[in-house]
Coordinates of C-alpha atoms and ligand atoms in Angstrom, one line a residue:
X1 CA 19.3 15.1 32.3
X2 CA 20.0 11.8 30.6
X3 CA 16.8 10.5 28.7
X4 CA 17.2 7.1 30.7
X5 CA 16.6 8.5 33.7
X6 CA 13.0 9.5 35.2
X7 CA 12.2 13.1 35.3
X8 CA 9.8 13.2 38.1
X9 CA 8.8 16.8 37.0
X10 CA 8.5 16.2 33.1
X11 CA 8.2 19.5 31.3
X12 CA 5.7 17.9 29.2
X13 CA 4.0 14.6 29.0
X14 CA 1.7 11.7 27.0
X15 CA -0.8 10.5 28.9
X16 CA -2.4 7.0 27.6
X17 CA -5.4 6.4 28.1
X18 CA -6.0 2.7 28.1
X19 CA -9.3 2.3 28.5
X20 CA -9.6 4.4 25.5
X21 CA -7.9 1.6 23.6
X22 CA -10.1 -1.2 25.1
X23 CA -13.2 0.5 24.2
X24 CA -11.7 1.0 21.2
X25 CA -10.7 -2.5 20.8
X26 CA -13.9 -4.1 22.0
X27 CA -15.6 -2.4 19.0
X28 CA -13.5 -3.2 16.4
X29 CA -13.1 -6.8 17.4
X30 CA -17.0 -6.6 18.0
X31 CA -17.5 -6.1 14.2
X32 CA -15.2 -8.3 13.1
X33 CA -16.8 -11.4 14.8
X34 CA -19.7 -10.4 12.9
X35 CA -18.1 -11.6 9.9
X36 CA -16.6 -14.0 11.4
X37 CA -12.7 -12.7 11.6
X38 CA -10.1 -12.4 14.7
X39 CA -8.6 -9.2 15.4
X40 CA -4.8 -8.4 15.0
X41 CA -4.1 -5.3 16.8
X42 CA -1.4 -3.4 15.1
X43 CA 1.2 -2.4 17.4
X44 CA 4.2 -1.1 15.2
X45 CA 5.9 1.9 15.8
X46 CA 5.7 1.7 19.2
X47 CA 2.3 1.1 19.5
X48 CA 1.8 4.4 17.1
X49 CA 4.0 6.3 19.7
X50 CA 1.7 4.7 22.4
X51 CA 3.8 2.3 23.7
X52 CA 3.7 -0.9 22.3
X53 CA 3.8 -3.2 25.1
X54 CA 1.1 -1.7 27.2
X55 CA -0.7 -1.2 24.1
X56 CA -0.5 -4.7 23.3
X57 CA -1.5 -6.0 26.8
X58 CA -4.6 -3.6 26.5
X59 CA -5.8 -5.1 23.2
X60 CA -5.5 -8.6 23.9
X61 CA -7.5 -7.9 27.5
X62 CA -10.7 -6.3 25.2
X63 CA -10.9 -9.1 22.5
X64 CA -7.5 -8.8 20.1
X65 CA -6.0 -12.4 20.0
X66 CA -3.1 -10.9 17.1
X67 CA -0.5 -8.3 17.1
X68 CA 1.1 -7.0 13.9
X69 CA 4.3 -5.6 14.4
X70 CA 6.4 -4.0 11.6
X71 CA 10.1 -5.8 12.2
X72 CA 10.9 -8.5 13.8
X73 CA 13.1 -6.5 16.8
X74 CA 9.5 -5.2 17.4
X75 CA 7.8 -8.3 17.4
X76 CA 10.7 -10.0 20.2
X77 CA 10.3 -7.1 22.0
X78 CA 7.0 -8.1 22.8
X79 CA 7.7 -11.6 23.3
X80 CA 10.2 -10.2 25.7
X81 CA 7.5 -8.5 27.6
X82 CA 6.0 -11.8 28.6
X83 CA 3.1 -11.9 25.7
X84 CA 2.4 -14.9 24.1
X85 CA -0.6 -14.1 21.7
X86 CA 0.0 -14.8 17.8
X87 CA 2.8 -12.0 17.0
X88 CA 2.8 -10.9 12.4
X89 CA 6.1 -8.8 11.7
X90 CA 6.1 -8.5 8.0
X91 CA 9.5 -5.6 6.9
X92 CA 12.9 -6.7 7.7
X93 CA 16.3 -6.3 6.0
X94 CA 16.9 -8.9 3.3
X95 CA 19.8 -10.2 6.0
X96 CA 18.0 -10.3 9.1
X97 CA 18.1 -13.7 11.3
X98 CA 14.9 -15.0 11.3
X99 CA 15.9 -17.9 13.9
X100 CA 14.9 -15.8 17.2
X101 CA 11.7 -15.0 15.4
X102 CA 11.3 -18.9 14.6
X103 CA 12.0 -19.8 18.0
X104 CA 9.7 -17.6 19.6
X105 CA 7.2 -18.4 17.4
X106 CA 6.5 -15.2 15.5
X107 CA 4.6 -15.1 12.1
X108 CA 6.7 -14.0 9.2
X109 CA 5.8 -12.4 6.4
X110 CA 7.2 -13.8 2.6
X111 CA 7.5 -11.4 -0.4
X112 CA 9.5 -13.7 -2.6
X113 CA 11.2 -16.9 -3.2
X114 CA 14.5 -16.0 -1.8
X115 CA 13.0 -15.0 1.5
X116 CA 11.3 -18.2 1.5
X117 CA 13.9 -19.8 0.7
X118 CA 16.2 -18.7 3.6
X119 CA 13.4 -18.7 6.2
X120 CA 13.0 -22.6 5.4
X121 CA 16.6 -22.9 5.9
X122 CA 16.6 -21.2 8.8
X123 CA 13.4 -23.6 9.7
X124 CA 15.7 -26.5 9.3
X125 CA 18.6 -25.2 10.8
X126 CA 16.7 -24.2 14.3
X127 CA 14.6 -27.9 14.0
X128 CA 11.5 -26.0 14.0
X129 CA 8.5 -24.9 11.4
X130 CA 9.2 -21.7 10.3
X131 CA 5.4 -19.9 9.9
X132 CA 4.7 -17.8 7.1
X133 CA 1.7 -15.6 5.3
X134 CA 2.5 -15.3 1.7
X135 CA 2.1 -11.7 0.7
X136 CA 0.4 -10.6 -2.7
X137 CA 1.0 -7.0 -3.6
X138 CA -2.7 -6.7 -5.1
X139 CA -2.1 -2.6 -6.1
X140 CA -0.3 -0.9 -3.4
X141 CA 3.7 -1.4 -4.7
X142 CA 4.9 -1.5 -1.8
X143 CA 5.9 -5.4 -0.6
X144 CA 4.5 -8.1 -1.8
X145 CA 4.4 -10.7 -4.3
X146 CA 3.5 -9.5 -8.1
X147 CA 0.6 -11.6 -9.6
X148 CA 2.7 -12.6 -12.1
X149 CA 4.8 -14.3 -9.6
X150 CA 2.2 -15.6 -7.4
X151 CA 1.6 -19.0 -8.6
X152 CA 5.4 -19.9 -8.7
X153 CA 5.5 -18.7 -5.2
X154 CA 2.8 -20.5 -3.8
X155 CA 3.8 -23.8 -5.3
X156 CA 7.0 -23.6 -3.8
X157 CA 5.6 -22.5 -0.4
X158 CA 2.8 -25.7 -1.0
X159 CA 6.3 -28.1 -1.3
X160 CA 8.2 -27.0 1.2
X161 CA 8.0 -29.2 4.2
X162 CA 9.7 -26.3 7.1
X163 CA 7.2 -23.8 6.4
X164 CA 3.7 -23.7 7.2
X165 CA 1.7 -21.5 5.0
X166 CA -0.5 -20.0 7.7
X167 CA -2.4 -17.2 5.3
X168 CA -2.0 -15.3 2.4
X169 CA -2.8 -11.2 2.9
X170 CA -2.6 -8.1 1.4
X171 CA -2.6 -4.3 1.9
X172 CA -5.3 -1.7 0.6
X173 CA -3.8 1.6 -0.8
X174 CA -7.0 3.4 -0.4
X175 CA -9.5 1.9 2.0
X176 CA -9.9 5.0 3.2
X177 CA -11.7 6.8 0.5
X178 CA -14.6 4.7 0.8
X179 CA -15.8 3.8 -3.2
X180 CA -12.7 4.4 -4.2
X181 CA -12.8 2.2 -7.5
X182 CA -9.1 0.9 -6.4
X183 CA -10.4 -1.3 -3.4
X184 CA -12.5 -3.8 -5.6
X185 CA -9.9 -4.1 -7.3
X186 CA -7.6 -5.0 -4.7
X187 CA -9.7 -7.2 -3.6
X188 CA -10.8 -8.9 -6.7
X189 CA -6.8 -9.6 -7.2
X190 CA -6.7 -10.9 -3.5
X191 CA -9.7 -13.4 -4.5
X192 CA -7.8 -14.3 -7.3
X193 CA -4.5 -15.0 -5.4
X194 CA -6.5 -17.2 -2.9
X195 CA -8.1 -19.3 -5.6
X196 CA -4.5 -19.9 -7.3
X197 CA -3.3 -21.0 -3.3
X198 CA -5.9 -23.2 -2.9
X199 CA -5.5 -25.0 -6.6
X200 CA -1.7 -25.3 -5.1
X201 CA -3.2 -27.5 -2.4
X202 CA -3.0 -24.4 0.2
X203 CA -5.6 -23.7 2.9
X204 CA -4.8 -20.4 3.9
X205 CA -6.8 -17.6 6.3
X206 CA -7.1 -14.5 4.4
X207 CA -6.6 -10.9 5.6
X208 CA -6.1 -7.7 4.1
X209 CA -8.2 -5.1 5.7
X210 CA -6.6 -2.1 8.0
X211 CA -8.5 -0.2 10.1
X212 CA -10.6 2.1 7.7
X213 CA -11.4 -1.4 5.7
X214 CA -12.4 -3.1 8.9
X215 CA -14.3 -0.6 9.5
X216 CA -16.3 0.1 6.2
X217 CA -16.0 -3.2 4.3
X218 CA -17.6 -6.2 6.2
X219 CA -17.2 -8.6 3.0
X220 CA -13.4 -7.7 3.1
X221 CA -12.8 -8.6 6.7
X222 CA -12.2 -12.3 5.7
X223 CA -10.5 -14.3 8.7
X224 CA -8.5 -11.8 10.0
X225 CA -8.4 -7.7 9.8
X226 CA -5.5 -5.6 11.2
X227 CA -6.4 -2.5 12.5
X228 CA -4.2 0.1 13.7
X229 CA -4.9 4.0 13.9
X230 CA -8.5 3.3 15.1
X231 CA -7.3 1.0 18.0
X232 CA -5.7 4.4 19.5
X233 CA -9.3 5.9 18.9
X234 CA -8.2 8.2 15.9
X235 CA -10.9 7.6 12.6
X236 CA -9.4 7.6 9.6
X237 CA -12.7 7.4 7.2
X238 CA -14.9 10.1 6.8
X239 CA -17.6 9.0 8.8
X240 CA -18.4 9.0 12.6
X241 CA -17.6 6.3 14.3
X242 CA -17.4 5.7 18.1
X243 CA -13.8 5.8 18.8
X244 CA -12.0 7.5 21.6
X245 CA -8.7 9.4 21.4
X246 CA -6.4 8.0 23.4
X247 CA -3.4 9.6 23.5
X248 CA -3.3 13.6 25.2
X249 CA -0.3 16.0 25.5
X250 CA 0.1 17.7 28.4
X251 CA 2.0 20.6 30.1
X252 CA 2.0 22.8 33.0
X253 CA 2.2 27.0 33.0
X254 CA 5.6 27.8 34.3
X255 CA 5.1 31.5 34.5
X256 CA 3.1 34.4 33.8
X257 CA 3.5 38.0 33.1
X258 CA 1.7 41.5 32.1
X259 CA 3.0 42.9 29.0
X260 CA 2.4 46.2 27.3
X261 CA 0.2 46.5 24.1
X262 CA 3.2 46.9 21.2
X263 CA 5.5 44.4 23.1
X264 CA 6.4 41.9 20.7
X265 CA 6.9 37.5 21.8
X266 CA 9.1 34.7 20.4
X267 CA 12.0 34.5 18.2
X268 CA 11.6 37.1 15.3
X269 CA 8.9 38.9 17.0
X270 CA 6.7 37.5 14.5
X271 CA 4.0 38.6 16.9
X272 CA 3.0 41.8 18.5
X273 CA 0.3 42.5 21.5
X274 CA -2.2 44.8 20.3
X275 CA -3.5 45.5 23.6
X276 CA -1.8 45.2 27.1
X277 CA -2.5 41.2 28.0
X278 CA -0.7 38.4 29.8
X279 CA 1.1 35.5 28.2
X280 CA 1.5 32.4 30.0
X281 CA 4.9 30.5 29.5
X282 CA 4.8 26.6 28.4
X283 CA 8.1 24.6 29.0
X284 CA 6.9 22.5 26.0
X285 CA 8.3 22.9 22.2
X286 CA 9.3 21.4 19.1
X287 CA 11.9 19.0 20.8
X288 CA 8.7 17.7 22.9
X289 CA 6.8 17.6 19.6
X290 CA 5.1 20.6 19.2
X291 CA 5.5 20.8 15.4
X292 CA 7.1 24.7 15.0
X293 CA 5.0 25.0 11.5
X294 CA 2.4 25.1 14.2
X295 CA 3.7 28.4 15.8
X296 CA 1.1 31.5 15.0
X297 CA -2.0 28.4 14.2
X298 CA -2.4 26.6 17.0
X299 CA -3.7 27.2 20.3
X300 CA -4.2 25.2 23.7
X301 CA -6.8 24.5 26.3
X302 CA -6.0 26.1 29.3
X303 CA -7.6 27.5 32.6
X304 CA -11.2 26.3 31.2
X305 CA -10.8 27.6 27.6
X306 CA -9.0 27.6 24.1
X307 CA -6.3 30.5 23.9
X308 CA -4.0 31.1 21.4
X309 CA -0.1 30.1 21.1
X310 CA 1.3 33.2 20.0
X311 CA 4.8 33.9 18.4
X312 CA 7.4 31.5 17.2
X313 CA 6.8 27.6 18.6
X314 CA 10.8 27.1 20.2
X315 CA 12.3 24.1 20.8
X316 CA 11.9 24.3 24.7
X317 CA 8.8 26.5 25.0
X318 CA 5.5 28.2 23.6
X319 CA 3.9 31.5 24.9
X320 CA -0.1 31.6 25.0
X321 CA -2.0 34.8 25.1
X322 CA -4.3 34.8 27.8
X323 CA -5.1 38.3 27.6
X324 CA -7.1 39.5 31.0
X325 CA -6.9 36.3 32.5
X326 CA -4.3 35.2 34.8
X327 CA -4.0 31.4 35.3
X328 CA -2.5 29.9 38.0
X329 CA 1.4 29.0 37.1
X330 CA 0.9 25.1 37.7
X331 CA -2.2 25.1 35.9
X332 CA -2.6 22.5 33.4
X333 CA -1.8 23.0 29.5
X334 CA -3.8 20.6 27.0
X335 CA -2.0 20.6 23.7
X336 CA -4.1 18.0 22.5
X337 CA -6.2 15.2 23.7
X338 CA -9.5 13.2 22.8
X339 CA -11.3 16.6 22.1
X340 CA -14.5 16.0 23.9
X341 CA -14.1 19.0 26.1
X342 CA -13.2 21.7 23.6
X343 CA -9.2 20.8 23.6
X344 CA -7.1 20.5 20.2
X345 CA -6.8 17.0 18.6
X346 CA -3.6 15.5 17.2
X347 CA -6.4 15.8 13.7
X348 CA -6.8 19.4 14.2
X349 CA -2.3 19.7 14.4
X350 CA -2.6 17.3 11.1
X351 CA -4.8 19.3 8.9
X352 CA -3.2 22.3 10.4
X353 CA 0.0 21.4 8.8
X354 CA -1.2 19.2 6.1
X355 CA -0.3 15.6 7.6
X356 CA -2.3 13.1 8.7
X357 CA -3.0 12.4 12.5
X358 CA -0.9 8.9 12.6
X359 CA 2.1 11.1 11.9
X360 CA 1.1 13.4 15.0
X361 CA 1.1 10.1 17.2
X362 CA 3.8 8.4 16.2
X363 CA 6.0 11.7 16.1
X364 CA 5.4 11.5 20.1
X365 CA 7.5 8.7 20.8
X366 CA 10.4 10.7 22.4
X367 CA 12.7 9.8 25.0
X368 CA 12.4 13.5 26.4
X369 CA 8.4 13.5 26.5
X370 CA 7.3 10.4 29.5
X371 CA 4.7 8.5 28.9
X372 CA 2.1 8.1 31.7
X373 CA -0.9 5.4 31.5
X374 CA -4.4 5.6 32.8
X375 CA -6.6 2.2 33.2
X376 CA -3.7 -0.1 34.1
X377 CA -5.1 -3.1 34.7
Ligands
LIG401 C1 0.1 0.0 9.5 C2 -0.5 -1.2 8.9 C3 -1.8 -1.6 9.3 C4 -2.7 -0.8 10.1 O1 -3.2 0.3 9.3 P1 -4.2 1.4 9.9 O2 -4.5 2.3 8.8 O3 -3.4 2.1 11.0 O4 -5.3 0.7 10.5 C5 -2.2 -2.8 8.8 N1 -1.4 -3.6 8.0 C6 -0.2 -3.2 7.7 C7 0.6 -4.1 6.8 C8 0.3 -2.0 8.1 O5 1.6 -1.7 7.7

């Protein structure tokens, strides 16, 4: 079966729920008017293995009025889907044409004066303004401008007339470890940065906050915050907050069968039944994104309850001990989902196997694993 083509019976399957992410949407845009600052909904990734278009659509319907997008090809891609909103795309090879992104009037990000530099021509080659937020890498090491460099940067941004300097931003390295001593000091750089754009004759918006900093840090939401994980409903600070899950992995039983206590299951027969019981067969596996560190610690709602996945995870296929129960083959498998009926959460998978939920997400964007939306509007 060639991943291009529709399987109308998918082995297993992400459902998005896009309500989910309007709720989710509504609140975080919500707070952010209450300081003030527009909402960028961070798309990247495919919409965190979402699906980046739908995603987007979603997000601008319940209050976003920016994407962020991580490349540029991500960033056309949406402009190829019809949306117009104010598209960010901020990592690209140092050789990357930035004309279609001029032309289509996406924001580009500038780390130094050679990118500036070739975006302007670029400006002037295409006739248009090319438009830019100056990045200054206030503690993360990652991209970014060093301080150091900063007032050289700005000043050439301030004099060049095919570039319009639309903000200045930043990323937090630990915004979510509330008190962690390394966001004032992230932020007390980013002031500083500001103040040094401004003396350059620059009047930038500001933004810098994610979705844990949107979240926690009103006085760091300046003009603008970007969240990501917490638009797909997953929190990523310690505290409750009223977001909803909205991606769930599905599957069907294919097959059941009694076994014999002392009959062994999976690859290596790492596991053995103690008593007689029957297993019910899943057709979904690491190659649909069941991580196989998983196999023997995980275990799935099915048939009204939590059983346990036992044996190796394979690439095709799990086995769940059900042991007196018999569910129907065609019943449906939860391998994770919001959690608000007793399933697994793609948290649950990440502290299982020491990640962090975004990787669980993002790691279901699959051409073998469809992708089926609730609350199309
Ligand atoms: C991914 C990303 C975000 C969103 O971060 P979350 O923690 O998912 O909210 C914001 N800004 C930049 C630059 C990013 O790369």
């Amino acid at each position: 079966m060639s991943p291009d083509l529709p399987d109308s019976f998918p082995h297993a399957e992400v459902v998005v729920d896009l309500g989910a992410v309007r709720h989710n949407v509504r609140l975080l845009a919500a707070r952010a008017a209450e300081s003030g600052a527009a909402t960028m909904a961070v798309v990247k990734a495919d919409g965190y293995g979402h699906g980046a278009v739908p995603v987007a659509k979603a997000a601008l319907e319940a209050g976003a009025t920016w994407l962020g997008a991580c490349s540029l090809a991500e960033a056309l891609a949406l402009r190829a889907a019809g949306i117009t909103a104010r598209v960010f795309s901020w990592l690209d090879l140092p050789e990357v044409d930035y004309a279609p992104g001029i032309v289509q009037n996406v924001d580009l990000s500038v780390s130094t004066a050679e990118q500036l530099a070739r975006i302007a021509a670029t400006a002037r080659r295409v006739g248009l303004p090319a438009r830019v937020h100056l990045k200054i890498d206030t503690g993360l090491s990652r991209s970014g401008c060093i301080p150091r460099d900063w007032p050289e940067l700005v000043k050439a941004a301030a004099a060049e007339p095919d570039v319009e300097v639309v903000a200045i931003w930043s990323h937090l390295a630990c915004a979510d470890e509330p008190g962690h001593p390394s966001i004032d000091r992230q932020a007390e750089r980013f002031r500083t940065a500001y103040e040094v754009a401004r003396e350059a004759g620059l009047n930038p918006l500001r933004h810098i906050a994610n979705s844990a900093a949107a979240l926690s840090r009103p006085d760091l939401r300046f003009d603008l915050v970007r969240p990501g994980i917490a638009i797909y409903g997953l929190n990523p600070l310690p505290q409750r907050e009223d977001l909803r899950p909205a991606m769930t992995f599905r599957s069907t039983v294919v097959l059941t069968k009694r076994i014999d206590a002392g009959e062994s299951v999976s690859y290596g027969q790492t596991w053995t039944a103690p008593r007689d019981t029957t297993l019910a067969l899943v057709p979904a596996g690491y190659a649909d994104g069941v991580p196989r560190t998983l196999s023997g610690r995980m275990s799935v709602w099915l048939a009204g309850r939590r059983r346990p996945v036992v044996g190796r995870v394979c690439m095709d296929q799990l086995v769940v001990d059900c042991g007196d129960d018999e569910p129907a083959v065609g019943a449906e498998v939860i391998l994770f989902g919001p959690g608000a009926d007793g399933e697994p959460t793609a948290r649950e998978w990440a502290d299982e196997i020491g990640t962090i939920d975004y990787e669980i997400v993002t790691g279901m964007y699959r051409p073998r694993v469809p992708r089926r939306y609730l609350g199309q509007e």
